């Protein structure tokens, strides 16, 4: 979705959002080979997204252009409690995606398929598409990554629980945020939440804890990986940046603890500017931050 992010002077800065799109760009900026699957309107906003992804090195060969439905938009506002979102997404091109849109040969070649709760919340057909893509990836021997990314205004909590739990049961890598996980599982203790997702069948749980870092849990081992301290300006897409950086590191052969340390740093750096995409760091920025302990 096209993003309009409120600035200190009250004006709105145009940018690009969408959680899985953000994660794809974050991963590409860390050097991963990334492709993106979605539907866009045949409008100027859709053209902007194609140019963005192509500029970032994200393969767009499987993006579908819808001749009728528009590209979605959303607004980000800021107050003393943080940031809030207003979405204009209903009936958008992306929400009309359906299982026949899945390019099975393409998905079968992926080492990791990343999907999210938002991917499934925007419509029933989108939810079905995610489940179908998961099976294609799994059947081909790929791994599935799932971020709960709960948006209560998109669907009732009970449906969100049912769908995300079912998807997590087919995922290898769970990427929940603590606030989402508390609502979805009814649990408050991070270790209990990690156990919940491991018991569903996930092999790696990366539970993000905000400034406290990340709990990495495997069936037989777990560690808390500290966060990287910064003074945040705008936390929009910090979680998506974590996802993309974490998955890029995993695809490069890092262990989950190393990947989390790197992703924590990338997410911290992404909060140093406004918008979803513009502040996302590239690999040299993250490595410098890790080595020197300060943002550029």
GROMACS .gro file of C-alpha atoms in nm:
model
  296
    1UNK     CA    1   0.000   0.000   0.000
    2UNK     CA    2   0.109   0.354  -0.063
    3UNK     CA    3   0.193   0.524   0.267
    4UNK     CA    4   0.130   0.881   0.381
    5UNK     CA    5   0.329   0.942   0.701
    6UNK     CA    6   0.259   1.247   0.919
    7UNK     CA    7   0.558   1.476   0.978
    8UNK     CA    8   0.628   1.713   1.265
    9UNK     CA    9   0.494   2.008   1.066
   10UNK     CA   10   0.164   1.829   0.998
   11UNK     CA   11   0.235   1.748   0.636
   12UNK     CA   12   0.231   1.388   0.510
   13UNK     CA   13   0.533   1.229   0.348
   14UNK     CA   14   0.453   0.983   0.069
   15UNK     CA   15   0.619   0.643   0.097
   16UNK     CA   16   0.556   0.272   0.046
   17UNK     CA   17   0.424   0.019   0.298
   18UNK     CA   18   0.278  -0.326   0.337
   19UNK     CA   19   0.438  -0.562   0.585
   20UNK     CA   20   0.558  -0.834   0.351
   21UNK     CA   21   0.672  -0.577   0.094
   22UNK     CA   22   0.871  -0.405   0.367
   23UNK     CA   23   1.026  -0.736   0.471
   24UNK     CA   24   1.115  -0.816   0.110
   25UNK     CA   25   1.292  -0.482   0.067
   26UNK     CA   26   1.469  -0.518   0.402
   27UNK     CA   27   1.596  -0.861   0.299
   28UNK     CA   28   1.710  -0.735  -0.040
   29UNK     CA   29   1.901  -0.450   0.127
   30UNK     CA   30   2.093  -0.711   0.324
   31UNK     CA   31   2.197  -0.884   0.004
   32UNK     CA   32   1.937  -1.161  -0.020
   33UNK     CA   33   1.783  -1.276  -0.348
   34UNK     CA   34   1.415  -1.182  -0.315
   35UNK     CA   35   1.099  -1.205  -0.522
   36UNK     CA   36   0.753  -1.069  -0.439
   37UNK     CA   37   0.405  -1.203  -0.515
   38UNK     CA   38   0.102  -0.972  -0.507
   39UNK     CA   39  -0.161  -0.791  -0.711
   40UNK     CA   40  -0.143  -0.418  -0.790
   41UNK     CA   41  -0.387  -0.181  -0.954
   42UNK     CA   42  -0.312  -0.054  -1.303
   43UNK     CA   43  -0.269   0.293  -1.159
   44UNK     CA   44   0.010   0.538  -1.082
   45UNK     CA   45   0.052   0.399  -0.729
   46UNK     CA   46   0.099   0.050  -0.870
   47UNK     CA   47   0.357   0.183  -1.114
   48UNK     CA   48   0.543   0.339  -0.820
   49UNK     CA   49   0.560   0.005  -0.640
   50UNK     CA   50   0.701  -0.174  -0.942
   51UNK     CA   51   0.968   0.093  -0.980
   52UNK     CA   52   1.049   0.072  -0.608
   53UNK     CA   53   1.087  -0.306  -0.603
   54UNK     CA   54   1.290  -0.309  -0.921
   55UNK     CA   55   1.516  -0.035  -0.786
   56UNK     CA   56   1.566  -0.239  -0.467
   57UNK     CA   57   1.652  -0.553  -0.660
   58UNK     CA   58   1.327  -0.736  -0.575
   59UNK     CA   59   1.207  -0.958  -0.859
   60UNK     CA   60   0.862  -0.845  -0.980
   61UNK     CA   61   0.813  -1.100  -1.257
   62UNK     CA   62   0.517  -1.259  -1.075
   63UNK     CA   63   0.332  -0.938  -0.977
   64UNK     CA   64  -0.018  -0.925  -1.124
   65UNK     CA   65  -0.172  -0.595  -1.243
   66UNK     CA   66  -0.547  -0.571  -1.184
   67UNK     CA   67  -0.731  -0.371  -1.453
   68UNK     CA   68  -1.017  -0.273  -1.219
   69UNK     CA   69  -0.920  -0.276  -0.850
   70UNK     CA   70  -0.697   0.001  -0.713
   71UNK     CA   71  -0.373  -0.011  -0.518
   72UNK     CA   72  -0.439   0.034  -0.144
   73UNK     CA   73  -0.324   0.331   0.067
   74UNK     CA   74  -0.281   0.404   0.437
   75UNK     CA   75  -0.194   0.692   0.670
   76UNK     CA   76   0.043   0.696   0.970
   77UNK     CA   77  -0.024   0.945   1.252
   78UNK     CA   78   0.194   1.012   1.558
   79UNK     CA   79   0.107   1.104   1.916
   80UNK     CA   80   0.239   1.061   2.268
   81UNK     CA   81   0.148   0.690   2.258
   82UNK     CA   82   0.346   0.621   1.941
   83UNK     CA   83   0.211   0.574   1.590
   84UNK     CA   84  -0.135   0.477   1.464
   85UNK     CA   85  -0.261   0.362   1.126
   86UNK     CA   86  -0.563   0.443   0.910
   87UNK     CA   87  -0.611   0.201   0.621
   88UNK     CA   88  -0.796   0.231   0.290
   89UNK     CA   89  -0.745  -0.124   0.176
   90UNK     CA   90  -1.089  -0.288   0.138
   91UNK     CA   91  -1.142  -0.402  -0.220
   92UNK     CA   92  -0.784  -0.323  -0.316
   93UNK     CA   93  -0.609  -0.525  -0.583
   94UNK     CA   94  -0.398  -0.709  -0.326
   95UNK     CA   95  -0.707  -0.819  -0.132
   96UNK     CA   96  -0.842  -0.993  -0.444
   97UNK     CA   97  -0.555  -1.238  -0.476
   98UNK     CA   98  -0.668  -1.600  -0.492
   99UNK     CA   99  -0.507  -1.947  -0.503
  100UNK     CA  100  -0.501  -1.970  -0.886
  101UNK     CA  101  -0.272  -1.666  -0.882
  102UNK     CA  102   0.009  -1.868  -0.720
  103UNK     CA  103   0.297  -1.937  -0.962
  104UNK     CA  104   0.373  -2.285  -0.830
  105UNK     CA  105   0.700  -2.335  -1.019
  106UNK     CA  106   0.828  -2.003  -0.886
  107UNK     CA  107   0.726  -2.065  -0.525
  108UNK     CA  108   0.873  -2.415  -0.541
  109UNK     CA  109   1.217  -2.267  -0.600
  110UNK     CA  110   1.211  -2.051  -0.285
  111UNK     CA  111   1.432  -2.146   0.009
  112UNK     CA  112   1.204  -1.943   0.239
  113UNK     CA  113   0.845  -1.828   0.181
  114UNK     CA  114   0.752  -1.537   0.408
  115UNK     CA  115   0.385  -1.461   0.480
  116UNK     CA  116   0.194  -1.285   0.756
  117UNK     CA  117  -0.129  -1.246   0.944
  118UNK     CA  118  -0.205  -0.932   0.746
  119UNK     CA  119  -0.163  -1.134   0.426
  120UNK     CA  120  -0.448  -1.352   0.551
  121UNK     CA  121  -0.661  -1.087   0.719
  122UNK     CA  122  -0.730  -0.870   0.416
  123UNK     CA  123  -0.978  -1.116   0.262
  124UNK     CA  124  -1.093  -1.477   0.270
  125UNK     CA  125  -0.940  -1.542  -0.072
  126UNK     CA  126  -0.609  -1.397   0.046
  127UNK     CA  127  -0.615  -1.626   0.350
  128UNK     CA  128  -0.673  -1.925   0.124
  129UNK     CA  129  -0.393  -1.811  -0.106
  130UNK     CA  130  -0.145  -1.802   0.181
  131UNK     CA  131  -0.239  -2.153   0.290
  132UNK     CA  132  -0.204  -2.278  -0.067
  133UNK     CA  133   0.136  -2.110  -0.111
  134UNK     CA  134   0.256  -2.260   0.216
  135UNK     CA  135   0.176  -2.610   0.092
  136UNK     CA  136   0.351  -2.549  -0.241
  137UNK     CA  137   0.664  -2.433  -0.061
  138UNK     CA  138   0.661  -2.714   0.195
  139UNK     CA  139   0.602  -2.981  -0.068
  140UNK     CA  140   0.907  -2.855  -0.257
  141UNK     CA  141   1.126  -2.872   0.054
  142UNK     CA  142   1.133  -2.499   0.128
  143UNK     CA  143   1.087  -2.334   0.465
  144UNK     CA  144   0.792  -2.117   0.565
  145UNK     CA  145   0.824  -1.804   0.778
  146UNK     CA  146   0.516  -1.652   0.942
  147UNK     CA  147   0.475  -1.316   1.119
  148UNK     CA  148   0.146  -1.288   1.310
  149UNK     CA  149   0.134  -0.908   1.259
  150UNK     CA  150  -0.209  -0.883   1.420
  151UNK     CA  151  -0.439  -0.600   1.307
  152UNK     CA  152  -0.760  -0.627   1.516
  153UNK     CA  153  -0.945  -0.384   1.290
  154UNK     CA  154  -0.909  -0.627   1.000
  155UNK     CA  155  -1.073  -0.932   1.154
  156UNK     CA  156  -1.228  -1.061   1.478
  157UNK     CA  157  -0.979  -1.191   1.732
  158UNK     CA  158  -1.124  -1.543   1.734
  159UNK     CA  159  -1.086  -1.573   1.357
  160UNK     CA  160  -0.736  -1.428   1.379
  161UNK     CA  161  -0.647  -1.689   1.638
  162UNK     CA  162  -0.788  -1.976   1.435
  163UNK     CA  163  -0.623  -1.874   1.108
  164UNK     CA  164  -0.283  -1.770   1.243
  165UNK     CA  165  -0.254  -2.077   1.464
  166UNK     CA  166  -0.337  -2.299   1.166
  167UNK     CA  167  -0.077  -2.121   0.953
  168UNK     CA  168   0.184  -2.135   1.229
  169UNK     CA  169   0.129  -2.508   1.252
  170UNK     CA  170   0.256  -2.531   0.893
  171UNK     CA  171   0.545  -2.284   0.940
  172UNK     CA  172   0.907  -2.356   1.024
  173UNK     CA  173   0.996  -2.007   1.149
  174UNK     CA  174   0.759  -1.815   1.379
  175UNK     CA  175   0.811  -1.438   1.392
  176UNK     CA  176   0.553  -1.307   1.641
  177UNK     CA  177   0.573  -0.977   1.826
  178UNK     CA  178   0.508  -0.989   2.200
  179UNK     CA  179   0.197  -0.767   2.199
  180UNK     CA  180   0.038  -0.969   1.918
  181UNK     CA  181   0.129  -1.299   2.081
  182UNK     CA  182  -0.029  -1.202   2.415
  183UNK     CA  183  -0.360  -1.137   2.240
  184UNK     CA  184  -0.342  -1.442   2.016
  185UNK     CA  185  -0.229  -1.696   2.274
  186UNK     CA  186  -0.372  -1.553   2.598
  187UNK     CA  187  -0.026  -1.594   2.751
  188UNK     CA  188   0.197  -1.321   2.891
  189UNK     CA  189   0.527  -1.494   2.969
  190UNK     CA  190   0.764  -1.488   2.669
  191UNK     CA  191   0.890  -1.839   2.735
  192UNK     CA  192   0.536  -1.973   2.756
  193UNK     CA  193   0.455  -1.800   2.427
  194UNK     CA  194   0.762  -1.953   2.266
  195UNK     CA  195   0.655  -2.295   2.393
  196UNK     CA  196   0.308  -2.241   2.246
  197UNK     CA  197   0.446  -2.188   1.895
  198UNK     CA  198   0.702  -2.467   1.927
  199UNK     CA  199   0.421  -2.699   2.030
  200UNK     CA  200   0.230  -2.602   1.715
  201UNK     CA  201   0.524  -2.741   1.519
  202UNK     CA  202   0.752  -2.445   1.449
  203UNK     CA  203   1.124  -2.523   1.454
  204UNK     CA  204   1.244  -2.170   1.533
  205UNK     CA  205   1.059  -1.902   1.728
  206UNK     CA  206   1.191  -1.545   1.714
  207UNK     CA  207   0.969  -1.355   1.958
  208UNK     CA  208   1.045  -0.984   1.932
  209UNK     CA  209   1.034  -0.796   2.264
  210UNK     CA  210   1.076  -0.435   2.153
  211UNK     CA  211   1.374  -0.259   2.308
  212UNK     CA  212   1.438  -0.572   2.517
  213UNK     CA  213   1.551  -0.757   2.206
  214UNK     CA  214   1.441  -1.099   2.088
  215UNK     CA  215   1.379  -1.438   2.245
  216UNK     CA  216   1.507  -1.711   2.016
  217UNK     CA  217   1.364  -2.051   2.104
  218UNK     CA  218   1.442  -2.386   1.946
  219UNK     CA  219   1.301  -2.718   2.071
  220UNK     CA  220   1.610  -2.788   2.284
  221UNK     CA  221   1.766  -2.445   2.342
  222UNK     CA  222   1.672  -2.079   2.383
  223UNK     CA  223   1.844  -1.746   2.442
  224UNK     CA  224   1.748  -1.382   2.475
  225UNK     CA  225   1.937  -1.170   2.225
  226UNK     CA  226   1.965  -0.810   2.353
  227UNK     CA  227   1.833  -0.519   2.153
  228UNK     CA  228   2.051  -0.237   2.023
  229UNK     CA  229   1.984   0.093   2.206
  230UNK     CA  230   1.879   0.394   1.998
  231UNK     CA  231   1.649   0.694   2.043
  232UNK     CA  232   1.362   0.614   1.805
  233UNK     CA  233   1.197   0.870   1.579
  234UNK     CA  234   0.938   0.647   1.408
  235UNK     CA  235   0.896   0.274   1.466
  236UNK     CA  236   0.692   0.214   1.149
  237UNK     CA  237   0.805  -0.115   0.987
  238UNK     CA  238   1.071  -0.188   1.249
  239UNK     CA  239   0.924  -0.536   1.288
  240UNK     CA  240   0.920  -0.586   0.911
  241UNK     CA  241   1.283  -0.477   0.894
  242UNK     CA  242   1.364  -0.734   1.162
  243UNK     CA  243   1.185  -1.003   0.959
  244UNK     CA  244   1.367  -0.924   0.636
  245UNK     CA  245   1.708  -0.898   0.800
  246UNK     CA  246   1.655  -1.213   1.008
  247UNK     CA  247   1.546  -1.418   0.707
  248UNK     CA  248   1.830  -1.283   0.492
  249UNK     CA  249   2.077  -1.395   0.757
  250UNK     CA  250   1.912  -1.735   0.791
  251UNK     CA  251   1.921  -1.784   0.413
  252UNK     CA  252   2.291  -1.696   0.422
  253UNK     CA  253   2.355  -1.980   0.666
  254UNK     CA  254   2.373  -1.791   0.997
  255UNK     CA  255   2.240  -1.957   1.310
  256UNK     CA  256   1.921  -1.807   1.459
  257UNK     CA  257   2.107  -1.627   1.740
  258UNK     CA  258   2.349  -1.458   1.503
  259UNK     CA  259   2.058  -1.373   1.274
  260UNK     CA  260   1.865  -1.217   1.563
  261UNK     CA  261   2.160  -1.003   1.672
  262UNK     CA  262   2.194  -0.869   1.320
  263UNK     CA  263   1.819  -0.821   1.277
  264UNK     CA  264   1.789  -0.638   1.610
  265UNK     CA  265   2.048  -0.389   1.486
  266UNK     CA  266   1.875  -0.346   1.150
  267UNK     CA  267   1.539  -0.289   1.320
  268UNK     CA  268   1.689  -0.034   1.559
  269UNK     CA  269   1.843   0.162   1.271
  270UNK     CA  270   1.510   0.161   1.086
  271UNK     CA  271   1.354   0.371   1.365
  272UNK     CA  272   1.593   0.661   1.299
  273UNK     CA  273   1.380   0.817   1.024
  274UNK     CA  274   1.018   0.851   0.913
  275UNK     CA  275   0.832   0.604   0.697
  276UNK     CA  276   0.847   0.233   0.630
  277UNK     CA  277   1.109   0.201   0.357
  278UNK     CA  278   1.330   0.510   0.352
  279UNK     CA  279   1.502   0.448   0.690
  280UNK     CA  280   1.567   0.077   0.633
  281UNK     CA  281   1.943   0.024   0.656
  282UNK     CA  282   2.162  -0.157   0.409
  283UNK     CA  283   2.418  -0.417   0.510
  284UNK     CA  284   2.717  -0.179   0.545
  285UNK     CA  285   2.510   0.042   0.779
  286UNK     CA  286   2.413  -0.253   0.997
  287UNK     CA  287   2.765  -0.392   1.011
  288UNK     CA  288   2.904  -0.049   1.102
  289UNK     CA  289   2.643  -0.011   1.376
  290UNK     CA  290   2.728  -0.352   1.519
  291UNK     CA  291   3.100  -0.280   1.509
  292UNK     CA  292   3.091   0.076   1.637
  293UNK     CA  293   2.777   0.071   1.852
  294UNK     CA  294   2.627   0.385   1.701
  295UNK     CA  295   2.419   0.486   1.403
  296UNK     CA  296   2.583   0.664   1.111
   0.00000   0.00000   0.00000
